[in-house]
Amino acid sequence: MPELPEVETIARGLQQSVAGATITGAEVWWDRTIRHPLPPERFVAEISGARIQRVGRRAKSVLIHLDDGRVLTVALRMTGALIVAPAGAAEDRYVRLAFQLADGRQLRYRDVRKFGRIGLWEGGGLRRIRESAQPYRVGHVFARHGPEPLARSFSVERLTARLRRRSARLKTLLLDQSFIAGVGNIYADEALWHARLHPLRAADTLHPDEVRRLHRSIRKVLRQGIANRGASFSDYVGADGEPGANAERLRVYQRTGEPCYRCGRVIERLVIGQRSTHFCPHCQPVPSGEA
């Protein structure tokens, strides 16, 4: 699943290529791709004629801000991709939704496994709104999400406060989008390796210097991922259709049985919450009291 660096890469690419473009129409080939408004015919009618003001990101979703204040949210999920196709580009059987742009190009939503969802919402509330049973504003979509780890406000002190009285294992907690937004399996493993923390370590056992290491490591691996345009293992590509280069720079993820880059010992794998977890048992030991 694309994580924060991959989604940020897509958003930045779209900002460069489609900001200012007008959507003249849309075609939906998989109705369940549309989350709101329904039915899909209504979605198509409401998006037609909209002008893209800017493109950003929240958590693992691309946010396309329209000049009338509405926001288009694209949750990529497992295999989703947003690709800008030139006029006359060949058809793609995995495209579930295509936005026709006034200059002849298409903004295509490609999704092999059909898990992604797209919604059109009234703007407002991204920073203030609370959870509601009827999510009609974009802020409701992200009401349960935790803070952005690369935001200036995500300080060591804020992470310390969020870890306090949390007995969950670190790997489980980092994957919890209500705890921190945008981190997934790849960057959780990478951050814990850099911080020298075992993935099964209980969150409330961390000492202040360990929290500082974790905070620094989370931000480091996410920034590295963005700088390298994300990690491509299967379906992920940027808005230009090109893969990212971060997979070959990962230190521990999917390196089971290979030597640790830090100590040379063998990288091991275990399953936590049905998710593969990669770590170095020498560099990331379990504290004696938790063994």
PDB file of C-alpha atoms in Angstrom:
ATOM      1  CA  MET A   1       0.000   0.000   0.000  1.00  0.00           C
ATOM      2  CA  PRO A   2       1.359   3.450  -0.848  1.00  0.00           C
ATOM      3  CA  GLU A   3       2.409   5.209   2.357  1.00  0.00           C
ATOM      4  CA  LEU A   4       3.109   8.838   3.168  1.00  0.00           C
ATOM      5  CA  PRO A   5       6.204   9.237   0.932  1.00  0.00           C
ATOM      6  CA  GLU A   6       4.534   7.600  -2.054  1.00  0.00           C
ATOM      7  CA  VAL A   7       1.325   9.622  -1.699  1.00  0.00           C
ATOM      8  CA  GLU A   8       3.299  12.819  -1.165  1.00  0.00           C
ATOM      9  CA  THR A   9       5.278  12.071  -4.347  1.00  0.00           C
ATOM     10  CA  ILE A  10       2.060  11.624  -6.317  1.00  0.00           C
ATOM     11  CA  ALA A  11       0.578  14.828  -4.878  1.00  0.00           C
ATOM     12  CA  ARG A  12       3.682  16.851  -5.751  1.00  0.00           C
ATOM     13  CA  GLY A  13       3.711  15.463  -9.266  1.00  0.00           C
ATOM     14  CA  LEU A  14       0.051  16.326  -9.769  1.00  0.00           C
ATOM     15  CA  GLN A  15       0.601  19.818  -8.381  1.00  0.00           C
ATOM     16  CA  GLN A  16       3.147  20.416 -11.131  1.00  0.00           C
ATOM     17  CA  SER A  17       1.108  18.869 -13.932  1.00  0.00           C
ATOM     18  CA  VAL A  18      -2.602  19.551 -13.315  1.00  0.00           C
ATOM     19  CA  ALA A  19      -2.875  22.566 -10.987  1.00  0.00           C
ATOM     20  CA  GLY A  20      -4.945  25.124 -12.883  1.00  0.00           C
ATOM     21  CA  ALA A  21      -6.497  22.520 -15.182  1.00  0.00           C
ATOM     22  CA  THR A  22     -10.247  22.303 -15.733  1.00  0.00           C
ATOM     23  CA  ILE A  23     -12.095  18.986 -15.504  1.00  0.00           C
ATOM     24  CA  THR A  24     -14.552  18.896 -18.386  1.00  0.00           C
ATOM     25  CA  GLY A  25     -15.982  15.489 -17.619  1.00  0.00           C
ATOM     26  CA  ALA A  26     -15.387  12.088 -16.043  1.00  0.00           C
ATOM     27  CA  GLU A  27     -16.066   8.471 -16.821  1.00  0.00           C
ATOM     28  CA  VAL A  28     -16.485   5.769 -14.171  1.00  0.00           C
ATOM     29  CA  TRP A  29     -15.832   2.119 -15.032  1.00  0.00           C
ATOM     30  CA  TRP A  30     -16.045   0.713 -11.489  1.00  0.00           C
ATOM     31  CA  ASP A  31     -18.936   2.195  -9.519  1.00  0.00           C
ATOM     32  CA  ARG A  32     -17.592   1.179  -6.115  1.00  0.00           C
ATOM     33  CA  THR A  33     -14.592   3.442  -6.640  1.00  0.00           C
ATOM     34  CA  ILE A  34     -16.899   6.360  -5.834  1.00  0.00           C
ATOM     35  CA  ARG A  35     -17.378   6.970  -2.126  1.00  0.00           C
ATOM     36  CA  HIS A  36     -19.326  10.255  -2.237  1.00  0.00           C
ATOM     37  CA  PRO A  37     -21.600  11.577  -3.653  1.00  0.00           C
ATOM     38  CA  LEU A  38     -23.660   8.665  -4.876  1.00  0.00           C
ATOM     39  CA  PRO A  39     -24.795   7.417  -7.313  1.00  0.00           C
ATOM     40  CA  PRO A  40     -21.707   7.712  -9.557  1.00  0.00           C
ATOM     41  CA  GLU A  41     -23.748   9.671 -12.119  1.00  0.00           C
ATOM     42  CA  ARG A  42     -24.190  12.409  -9.530  1.00  0.00           C
ATOM     43  CA  PHE A  43     -20.450  12.416  -8.846  1.00  0.00           C
ATOM     44  CA  VAL A  44     -19.726  12.853 -12.556  1.00  0.00           C
ATOM     45  CA  ALA A  45     -22.243  15.673 -12.863  1.00  0.00           C
ATOM     46  CA  GLU A  46     -20.843  17.519  -9.831  1.00  0.00           C
ATOM     47  CA  ILE A  47     -17.187  17.261 -10.853  1.00  0.00           C
ATOM     48  CA  SER A  48     -17.719  18.354 -14.455  1.00  0.00           C
ATOM     49  CA  GLY A  49     -16.554  21.922 -14.999  1.00  0.00           C
ATOM     50  CA  ALA A  50     -14.500  22.066 -11.801  1.00  0.00           C
ATOM     51  CA  ARG A  51     -11.109  23.774 -11.876  1.00  0.00           C
ATOM     52  CA  ILE A  52      -8.178  22.296  -9.931  1.00  0.00           C
ATOM     53  CA  GLN A  53      -6.646  24.916  -7.662  1.00  0.00           C
ATOM     54  CA  ARG A  54      -3.927  22.848  -5.967  1.00  0.00           C
ATOM     55  CA  VAL A  55      -3.032  19.296  -4.946  1.00  0.00           C
ATOM     56  CA  GLY A  56      -1.904  18.166  -1.499  1.00  0.00           C
ATOM     57  CA  ARG A  57      -1.958  15.226   0.870  1.00  0.00           C
ATOM     58  CA  ARG A  58      -3.446  14.178   4.204  1.00  0.00           C
ATOM     59  CA  ALA A  59      -2.382  10.848   5.719  1.00  0.00           C
ATOM     60  CA  LYS A  60      -2.369   8.318   2.843  1.00  0.00           C
ATOM     61  CA  SER A  61      -4.815  10.224   0.655  1.00  0.00           C
ATOM     62  CA  VAL A  62      -4.284  12.675  -2.182  1.00  0.00           C
ATOM     63  CA  LEU A  63      -6.319  15.866  -1.795  1.00  0.00           C
ATOM     64  CA  ILE A  64      -7.290  17.747  -4.962  1.00  0.00           C
ATOM     65  CA  HIS A  65      -8.545  21.185  -3.940  1.00  0.00           C
ATOM     66  CA  LEU A  66     -10.968  22.803  -6.372  1.00  0.00           C
ATOM     67  CA  ASP A  67     -11.257  26.549  -6.822  1.00  0.00           C
ATOM     68  CA  ASP A  68     -14.855  26.584  -5.509  1.00  0.00           C
ATOM     69  CA  GLY A  69     -13.676  25.239  -2.128  1.00  0.00           C
ATOM     70  CA  ARG A  70     -14.615  21.603  -2.606  1.00  0.00           C
ATOM     71  CA  VAL A  71     -12.040  18.848  -2.146  1.00  0.00           C
ATOM     72  CA  LEU A  72     -11.578  15.603  -4.051  1.00  0.00           C
ATOM     73  CA  THR A  73     -10.074  12.860  -1.864  1.00  0.00           C
ATOM     74  CA  VAL A  74      -8.311   9.860  -3.394  1.00  0.00           C
ATOM     75  CA  ALA A  75      -7.515   6.964  -1.043  1.00  0.00           C
ATOM     76  CA  LEU A  76      -5.149   4.794  -3.061  1.00  0.00           C
ATOM     77  CA  ARG A  77      -5.290   1.738  -0.774  1.00  0.00           C
ATOM     78  CA  MET A  78      -3.411  -1.346  -2.035  1.00  0.00           C
ATOM     79  CA  THR A  79      -2.846  -0.759  -5.747  1.00  0.00           C
ATOM     80  CA  GLY A  80      -4.243   2.670  -6.587  1.00  0.00           C
ATOM     81  CA  ALA A  81      -2.368   5.133  -8.782  1.00  0.00           C
ATOM     82  CA  LEU A  82      -3.116   8.566 -10.242  1.00  0.00           C
ATOM     83  CA  ILE A  83      -1.514   9.022 -13.641  1.00  0.00           C
ATOM     84  CA  VAL A  84      -1.651  11.958 -16.046  1.00  0.00           C
ATOM     85  CA  ALA A  85      -2.073  10.503 -19.540  1.00  0.00           C
ATOM     86  CA  PRO A  86      -1.466  12.562 -22.700  1.00  0.00           C
ATOM     87  CA  ALA A  87      -4.196  13.011 -25.276  1.00  0.00           C
ATOM     88  CA  GLY A  88      -4.616   9.866 -27.343  1.00  0.00           C
ATOM     89  CA  ALA A  89      -2.896   7.592 -24.813  1.00  0.00           C
ATOM     90  CA  ALA A  90      -3.672   3.887 -25.137  1.00  0.00           C
ATOM     91  CA  GLU A  91      -6.520   2.494 -23.080  1.00  0.00           C
ATOM     92  CA  ASP A  92      -5.754   0.698 -19.809  1.00  0.00           C
ATOM     93  CA  ARG A  93      -8.126  -1.995 -18.589  1.00  0.00           C
ATOM     94  CA  TYR A  94      -7.206  -1.277 -14.953  1.00  0.00           C
ATOM     95  CA  VAL A  95      -8.365   2.353 -15.056  1.00  0.00           C
ATOM     96  CA  ARG A  96     -11.470   2.635 -12.874  1.00  0.00           C
ATOM     97  CA  LEU A  97     -12.105   6.358 -13.298  1.00  0.00           C
ATOM     98  CA  ALA A  98     -10.804   8.971 -15.729  1.00  0.00           C
ATOM     99  CA  PHE A  99     -11.129  12.744 -15.499  1.00  0.00           C
ATOM    100  CA  GLN A 100     -11.073  14.477 -18.874  1.00  0.00           C
ATOM    101  CA  LEU A 101      -9.086  17.728 -18.796  1.00  0.00           C
ATOM    102  CA  ALA A 102      -9.753  20.723 -21.022  1.00  0.00           C
ATOM    103  CA  ASP A 103      -6.372  20.436 -22.741  1.00  0.00           C
ATOM    104  CA  GLY A 104      -7.094  16.887 -23.930  1.00  0.00           C
ATOM    105  CA  ARG A 105      -5.163  15.031 -21.249  1.00  0.00           C
ATOM    106  CA  GLN A 106      -6.710  12.561 -18.800  1.00  0.00           C
ATOM    107  CA  LEU A 107      -6.156  12.197 -15.081  1.00  0.00           C
ATOM    108  CA  ARG A 108      -6.582   8.460 -14.670  1.00  0.00           C
ATOM    109  CA  TYR A 109      -7.236   6.524 -11.513  1.00  0.00           C
ATOM    110  CA  ARG A 110      -5.735   3.060 -12.016  1.00  0.00           C
ATOM    111  CA  ASP A 111      -6.447   0.336  -9.464  1.00  0.00           C
ATOM    112  CA  VAL A 112      -5.752  -3.338 -10.138  1.00  0.00           C
ATOM    113  CA  ARG A 113      -7.414  -4.701  -6.986  1.00  0.00           C
ATOM    114  CA  LYS A 114     -10.261  -2.142  -6.837  1.00  0.00           C
ATOM    115  CA  PHE A 115      -9.801  -1.238  -3.144  1.00  0.00           C
ATOM    116  CA  GLY A 116      -9.324   2.509  -3.602  1.00  0.00           C
ATOM    117  CA  ARG A 117     -12.043   5.091  -3.005  1.00  0.00           C
ATOM    118  CA  ILE A 118     -12.648   8.606  -4.325  1.00  0.00           C
ATOM    119  CA  GLY A 119     -14.931  11.212  -2.773  1.00  0.00           C
ATOM    120  CA  LEU A 120     -15.995  14.775  -3.536  1.00  0.00           C
ATOM    121  CA  TRP A 121     -16.643  16.831  -0.403  1.00  0.00           C
ATOM    122  CA  GLU A 122     -17.409  20.316   0.766  1.00  0.00           C
ATOM    123  CA  GLY A 123     -14.234  21.982   2.008  1.00  0.00           C
ATOM    124  CA  GLY A 124     -13.257  22.903   5.544  1.00  0.00           C
ATOM    125  CA  GLY A 125     -12.552  21.235   8.839  1.00  0.00           C
ATOM    126  CA  LEU A 126      -9.255  19.517   8.077  1.00  0.00           C
ATOM    127  CA  ARG A 127      -7.796  20.919  11.285  1.00  0.00           C
ATOM    128  CA  ARG A 128     -10.857  21.427  13.480  1.00  0.00           C
ATOM    129  CA  ILE A 129     -13.724  19.090  12.737  1.00  0.00           C
ATOM    130  CA  ARG A 130     -14.571  16.131  14.958  1.00  0.00           C
ATOM    131  CA  GLU A 131     -15.931  12.739  14.054  1.00  0.00           C
ATOM    132  CA  SER A 132     -19.492  12.691  12.788  1.00  0.00           C
ATOM    133  CA  ALA A 133     -21.894   9.972  11.729  1.00  0.00           C
ATOM    134  CA  GLN A 134     -22.533  11.824   8.447  1.00  0.00           C
ATOM    135  CA  PRO A 135     -19.253  12.864   6.790  1.00  0.00           C
ATOM    136  CA  TYR A 136     -20.265  15.566   4.304  1.00  0.00           C
ATOM    137  CA  ARG A 137     -17.223  17.803   4.750  1.00  0.00           C
ATOM    138  CA  VAL A 138     -13.663  16.788   3.956  1.00  0.00           C
ATOM    139  CA  GLY A 139     -12.668  17.247   7.599  1.00  0.00           C
ATOM    140  CA  HIS A 140     -14.960  14.397   8.603  1.00  0.00           C
ATOM    141  CA  VAL A 141     -13.042  11.993   6.355  1.00  0.00           C
ATOM    142  CA  PHE A 142      -9.924  12.465   8.491  1.00  0.00           C
ATOM    143  CA  ALA A 143     -11.544  13.007  11.884  1.00  0.00           C
ATOM    144  CA  ARG A 144     -10.043   9.812  13.315  1.00  0.00           C
ATOM    145  CA  HIS A 145      -6.558  10.352  11.941  1.00  0.00           C
ATOM    146  CA  GLY A 146      -3.630  11.245  14.138  1.00  0.00           C
ATOM    147  CA  PRO A 147      -1.099  14.039  13.546  1.00  0.00           C
ATOM    148  CA  GLU A 148       1.083  14.375  10.474  1.00  0.00           C
ATOM    149  CA  PRO A 149       4.577  13.142  11.428  1.00  0.00           C
ATOM    150  CA  LEU A 150       6.350  15.696   9.226  1.00  0.00           C
ATOM    151  CA  ALA A 151       4.363  18.664  10.489  1.00  0.00           C
ATOM    152  CA  ARG A 152       6.257  21.242  12.521  1.00  0.00           C
ATOM    153  CA  SER A 153       3.793  20.693  15.363  1.00  0.00           C
ATOM    154  CA  PHE A 154       4.771  17.013  15.652  1.00  0.00           C
ATOM    155  CA  SER A 155       7.464  17.540  18.245  1.00  0.00           C
ATOM    156  CA  VAL A 156       9.280  15.153  20.564  1.00  0.00           C
ATOM    157  CA  GLU A 157       7.059  16.441  23.359  1.00  0.00           C
ATOM    158  CA  ARG A 158       3.927  15.652  21.381  1.00  0.00           C
ATOM    159  CA  LEU A 159       5.129  12.136  20.607  1.00  0.00           C
ATOM    160  CA  THR A 160       6.029  11.636  24.275  1.00  0.00           C
ATOM    161  CA  ALA A 161       2.520  12.651  25.316  1.00  0.00           C
ATOM    162  CA  ARG A 162       0.932  10.281  22.785  1.00  0.00           C
ATOM    163  CA  LEU A 163       3.096   7.362  23.900  1.00  0.00           C
ATOM    164  CA  ARG A 164       2.363   7.916  27.580  1.00  0.00           C
ATOM    165  CA  ARG A 165       0.098   5.243  29.069  1.00  0.00           C
ATOM    166  CA  ARG A 166       0.035   3.329  25.764  1.00  0.00           C
ATOM    167  CA  SER A 167       0.910  -0.319  26.334  1.00  0.00           C
ATOM    168  CA  ALA A 168       0.590  -1.340  22.683  1.00  0.00           C
ATOM    169  CA  ARG A 169       3.614  -2.753  20.885  1.00  0.00           C
ATOM    170  CA  LEU A 170       5.546  -0.172  18.910  1.00  0.00           C
ATOM    171  CA  LYS A 171       4.969  -1.743  15.496  1.00  0.00           C
ATOM    172  CA  THR A 172       1.224  -2.000  16.135  1.00  0.00           C
ATOM    173  CA  LEU A 173       1.069   1.583  17.334  1.00  0.00           C
ATOM    174  CA  LEU A 174       2.974   3.011  14.376  1.00  0.00           C
ATOM    175  CA  LEU A 175       0.521   1.327  12.000  1.00  0.00           C
ATOM    176  CA  ASP A 176      -2.457   2.805  13.854  1.00  0.00           C
ATOM    177  CA  GLN A 177      -3.593   5.767  11.742  1.00  0.00           C
ATOM    178  CA  SER A 178      -5.348   7.296  14.742  1.00  0.00           C
ATOM    179  CA  PHE A 179      -1.977   7.454  16.513  1.00  0.00           C
ATOM    180  CA  ILE A 180       0.071   8.848  13.652  1.00  0.00           C
ATOM    181  CA  ALA A 181      -1.031   9.448  10.073  1.00  0.00           C
ATOM    182  CA  GLY A 182       0.634   8.105   6.969  1.00  0.00           C
ATOM    183  CA  VAL A 183       3.053   5.509   8.349  1.00  0.00           C
ATOM    184  CA  GLY A 184       2.607   1.956   7.082  1.00  0.00           C
ATOM    185  CA  ASN A 185       4.468  -1.339   7.132  1.00  0.00           C
ATOM    186  CA  ILE A 186       7.539  -0.216   5.183  1.00  0.00           C
ATOM    187  CA  TYR A 187       8.366   2.937   7.090  1.00  0.00           C
ATOM    188  CA  ALA A 188       7.410   1.530  10.498  1.00  0.00           C
ATOM    189  CA  ASP A 189      10.039  -1.214  10.056  1.00  0.00           C
ATOM    190  CA  GLU A 190      12.587   1.289   8.782  1.00  0.00           C
ATOM    191  CA  ALA A 191      11.988   3.789  11.601  1.00  0.00           C
ATOM    192  CA  LEU A 192      12.292   1.126  14.302  1.00  0.00           C
ATOM    193  CA  TRP A 193      15.542  -0.167  12.796  1.00  0.00           C
ATOM    194  CA  HIS A 194      17.043   3.307  12.683  1.00  0.00           C
ATOM    195  CA  ALA A 195      15.893   3.945  16.265  1.00  0.00           C
ATOM    196  CA  ARG A 196      17.272   0.548  17.439  1.00  0.00           C
ATOM    197  CA  LEU A 197      13.912  -0.353  18.973  1.00  0.00           C
ATOM    198  CA  HIS A 198      12.368  -3.819  18.885  1.00  0.00           C
ATOM    199  CA  PRO A 199       8.960  -3.884  17.124  1.00  0.00           C
ATOM    200  CA  LEU A 200       7.409  -5.775  20.075  1.00  0.00           C
ATOM    201  CA  ARG A 201       8.585  -3.212  22.618  1.00  0.00           C
ATOM    202  CA  ALA A 202       5.728  -1.808  24.722  1.00  0.00           C
ATOM    203  CA  ALA A 203       5.266   1.895  23.983  1.00  0.00           C
ATOM    204  CA  ASP A 204       5.046   2.959  27.617  1.00  0.00           C
ATOM    205  CA  THR A 205       8.470   1.463  28.426  1.00  0.00           C
ATOM    206  CA  LEU A 206      10.456   3.904  26.274  1.00  0.00           C
ATOM    207  CA  HIS A 207      12.922   6.206  28.011  1.00  0.00           C
ATOM    208  CA  PRO A 208      13.178   9.889  26.952  1.00  0.00           C
ATOM    209  CA  ASP A 209      16.273   9.320  24.822  1.00  0.00           C
ATOM    210  CA  GLU A 210      14.532   6.403  23.062  1.00  0.00           C
ATOM    211  CA  VAL A 211      11.512   8.572  22.293  1.00  0.00           C
ATOM    212  CA  ARG A 212      13.836  11.172  20.788  1.00  0.00           C
ATOM    213  CA  ARG A 213      15.473   8.490  18.640  1.00  0.00           C
ATOM    214  CA  LEU A 214      12.087   7.239  17.477  1.00  0.00           C
ATOM    215  CA  HIS A 215      10.870  10.745  16.650  1.00  0.00           C
ATOM    216  CA  ARG A 216      14.025  11.503  14.687  1.00  0.00           C
ATOM    217  CA  SER A 217      13.912   8.162  12.881  1.00  0.00           C
ATOM    218  CA  ILE A 218      10.269   8.446  11.819  1.00  0.00           C
ATOM    219  CA  ARG A 219      10.896  11.812  10.237  1.00  0.00           C
ATOM    220  CA  LYS A 220      14.194  10.696   8.705  1.00  0.00           C
ATOM    221  CA  VAL A 221      12.823   7.662   6.866  1.00  0.00           C
ATOM    222  CA  LEU A 222       9.758   9.549   5.621  1.00  0.00           C
ATOM    223  CA  ARG A 223      11.859  12.419   4.272  1.00  0.00           C
ATOM    224  CA  GLN A 224      14.220   9.953   2.628  1.00  0.00           C
ATOM    225  CA  GLY A 225      11.258   8.222   1.009  1.00  0.00           C
ATOM    226  CA  ILE A 226       9.972  11.498  -0.403  1.00  0.00           C
ATOM    227  CA  ALA A 227      13.426  12.499  -1.658  1.00  0.00           C
ATOM    228  CA  ASN A 228      13.644   9.184  -3.539  1.00  0.00           C
ATOM    229  CA  ARG A 229      10.078   9.412  -4.921  1.00  0.00           C
ATOM    230  CA  GLY A 230       8.778   6.502  -2.876  1.00  0.00           C
ATOM    231  CA  ALA A 231       9.375   2.771  -2.831  1.00  0.00           C
ATOM    232  CA  SER A 232       8.099   0.697  -5.754  1.00  0.00           C
ATOM    233  CA  PHE A 233       7.610  -3.005  -5.079  1.00  0.00           C
ATOM    234  CA  SER A 234       4.649  -3.794  -7.322  1.00  0.00           C
ATOM    235  CA  ASP A 235       2.035  -1.278  -8.502  1.00  0.00           C
ATOM    236  CA  TYR A 236       3.211   2.059  -7.136  1.00  0.00           C
ATOM    237  CA  VAL A 237       4.212   4.728  -9.657  1.00  0.00           C
ATOM    238  CA  GLY A 238       4.263   8.508  -9.523  1.00  0.00           C
ATOM    239  CA  ALA A 239       1.883  10.775 -11.438  1.00  0.00           C
ATOM    240  CA  ASP A 240       4.214  10.521 -14.437  1.00  0.00           C
ATOM    241  CA  GLY A 241       3.916   6.735 -14.454  1.00  0.00           C
ATOM    242  CA  GLU A 242       7.514   6.245 -13.310  1.00  0.00           C
ATOM    243  CA  PRO A 243       8.484   4.071 -10.283  1.00  0.00           C
ATOM    244  CA  GLY A 244      10.212   5.432  -7.203  1.00  0.00           C
ATOM    245  CA  ALA A 245      13.807   4.693  -6.239  1.00  0.00           C
ATOM    246  CA  ASN A 246      13.521   4.258  -2.480  1.00  0.00           C
ATOM    247  CA  ALA A 247      13.107   0.446  -2.397  1.00  0.00           C
ATOM    248  CA  GLU A 248      16.814  -0.095  -3.023  1.00  0.00           C
ATOM    249  CA  ARG A 249      17.705   2.265  -0.182  1.00  0.00           C
ATOM    250  CA  LEU A 250      15.679   0.532   2.536  1.00  0.00           C
ATOM    251  CA  ARG A 251      17.746  -0.842   5.400  1.00  0.00           C
ATOM    252  CA  VAL A 252      15.576  -3.664   6.762  1.00  0.00           C
ATOM    253  CA  TYR A 253      12.180  -4.006   5.051  1.00  0.00           C
ATOM    254  CA  GLN A 254      11.879  -7.279   3.061  1.00  0.00           C
ATOM    255  CA  ARG A 255      15.515  -8.192   3.763  1.00  0.00           C
ATOM    256  CA  THR A 256      14.844 -11.393   5.719  1.00  0.00           C
ATOM    257  CA  GLY A 257      17.950 -13.577   5.886  1.00  0.00           C
ATOM    258  CA  GLU A 258      20.253 -10.851   4.604  1.00  0.00           C
ATOM    259  CA  PRO A 259      22.992  -9.211   6.707  1.00  0.00           C
ATOM    260  CA  CYS A 260      22.134  -6.140   8.742  1.00  0.00           C
ATOM    261  CA  TYR A 261      23.759  -3.028   7.269  1.00  0.00           C
ATOM    262  CA  ARG A 262      24.779  -1.943  10.747  1.00  0.00           C
ATOM    263  CA  CYS A 263      26.091  -5.062  12.497  1.00  0.00           C
ATOM    264  CA  GLY A 264      26.204  -7.787   9.846  1.00  0.00           C
ATOM    265  CA  ARG A 265      23.868 -10.150  11.724  1.00  0.00           C
ATOM    266  CA  VAL A 266      20.945 -11.800   9.930  1.00  0.00           C
ATOM    267  CA  ILE A 267      17.711  -9.835   9.502  1.00  0.00           C
ATOM    268  CA  GLU A 268      14.724 -11.749  10.876  1.00  0.00           C
ATOM    269  CA  ARG A 269      11.007 -11.648  10.178  1.00  0.00           C
ATOM    270  CA  LEU A 270       8.006 -12.091  12.426  1.00  0.00           C
ATOM    271  CA  VAL A 271       4.292 -11.452  12.018  1.00  0.00           C
ATOM    272  CA  ILE A 272       2.604  -8.801  14.163  1.00  0.00           C
ATOM    273  CA  GLY A 273      -1.103  -8.235  13.676  1.00  0.00           C
ATOM    274  CA  GLN A 274      -1.013 -10.189  10.397  1.00  0.00           C
ATOM    275  CA  ARG A 275       1.705  -7.885   9.043  1.00  0.00           C
ATOM    276  CA  SER A 276       5.221  -8.990   8.164  1.00  0.00           C
ATOM    277  CA  THR A 277       7.783  -7.265  10.348  1.00  0.00           C
ATOM    278  CA  HIS A 278      11.507  -7.114   9.615  1.00  0.00           C
ATOM    279  CA  PHE A 279      14.139  -6.335  12.234  1.00  0.00           C
ATOM    280  CA  CYS A 280      17.668  -7.046  13.431  1.00  0.00           C
ATOM    281  CA  PRO A 281      17.559  -8.989  16.727  1.00  0.00           C
ATOM    282  CA  HIS A 282      21.052  -7.754  17.612  1.00  0.00           C
ATOM    283  CA  CYS A 283      20.548  -4.049  16.939  1.00  0.00           C
ATOM    284  CA  GLN A 284      16.932  -4.067  18.143  1.00  0.00           C
ATOM    285  CA  PRO A 285      16.959  -6.263  21.256  1.00  0.00           C
ATOM    286  CA  VAL A 286      13.968  -6.870  23.462  1.00  0.00           C
ATOM    287  CA  PRO A 287      14.648  -5.426  26.955  1.00  0.00           C
ATOM    288  CA  SER A 288      15.386  -8.153  29.469  1.00  0.00           C
ATOM    289  CA  GLY A 289      12.232  -7.428  31.434  1.00  0.00           C
ATOM    290  CA  GLU A 290      10.055  -8.058  28.359  1.00  0.00           C
ATOM    291  CA  ALA A 291      11.856 -11.064  26.930  1.00  0.00           C
TER     292      ALA A 291
END
